[in-house]
XYZ file of C-alpha atoms in Angstrom:
78
model
C -14.221 -3.555 -14.129
C -12.247 -0.803 -12.353
C -10.508 -1.732 -9.126
C -12.646 0.695 -7.111
C -15.781 -1.224 -8.100
C -14.195 -4.556 -7.120
C -12.816 -3.484 -3.753
C -14.683 -4.555 -0.658
C -12.834 -3.608 2.484
C -13.571 -5.887 5.447
C -14.246 -4.123 8.739
C -11.095 -5.778 10.049
C -8.971 -3.303 8.061
C -10.318 -0.221 9.795
C -7.978 1.102 12.448
C -5.124 -1.059 11.149
C -1.994 -0.184 9.199
C -1.255 -1.968 5.934
C 2.191 -2.544 4.443
C 2.111 -3.177 0.717
C 5.323 -4.767 -0.511
C 5.982 -3.700 -4.069
C 4.726 -0.823 -6.188
C 3.049 -0.650 -9.579
C 0.076 1.077 -11.188
C -2.286 -1.469 -9.637
C -0.667 -1.106 -6.209
C -0.954 2.664 -6.469
C -4.688 2.418 -7.193
C -5.262 -0.079 -4.373
C -3.210 1.944 -1.869
C -5.013 5.168 -2.770
C -8.372 3.481 -2.240
C -7.288 2.241 1.168
C -6.082 5.734 2.024
C -9.477 7.164 0.983
C -11.007 4.898 3.634
C -8.535 6.370 6.145
C -6.549 3.153 6.390
C -2.863 3.788 7.061
C -0.701 2.544 4.180
C 3.062 2.172 3.988
C 4.842 0.961 0.858
C 7.723 -1.460 1.341
C 10.489 -1.437 -1.271
C 14.173 -2.214 -1.583
C 16.255 0.964 -1.170
C 17.612 0.539 -4.717
C 14.120 0.300 -6.226
C 13.456 2.971 -8.873
C 9.811 3.169 -7.789
C 10.672 4.508 -4.328
C 10.538 8.140 -5.511
C 7.320 7.531 -7.450
C 5.577 6.104 -4.379
C 6.710 9.124 -2.346
C 5.429 11.484 -5.071
C 2.081 9.712 -4.798
C 2.072 10.702 -1.127
C 2.925 7.389 0.494
C 5.350 6.722 3.279
C 7.981 4.368 1.868
C 10.163 2.115 3.992
C 12.532 -0.755 3.448
C 10.765 -4.115 3.194
C 11.679 -5.161 6.742
C 10.771 -1.810 8.283
C 7.426 -1.782 6.461
C 6.602 -5.289 7.728
C 7.541 -4.382 11.296
C 5.404 -1.243 11.256
C 2.179 -2.806 9.935
C -0.678 -4.893 11.239
C -1.463 -6.344 7.800
C 1.033 -7.204 5.051
C 0.090 -7.385 1.370
C 2.676 -8.812 -1.028
C 2.044 -7.548 -4.515
């Protein structure tokens, strides 16, 4: 079953910012779905992580792990 069909976003998420720590194909799909629901998403990665540029190409704001955590209301560790 595709992720979009499995995702149920609780009302609590609306108006909040979400930091997702880590980046992969699954994270990309999840983050894009959140963004479609107008939920602010920031990706947290280590500065040496090769996926930093990929996350930026996908249109996400990318921050260091600590900065992402500090800037978000909700933290998702992937």
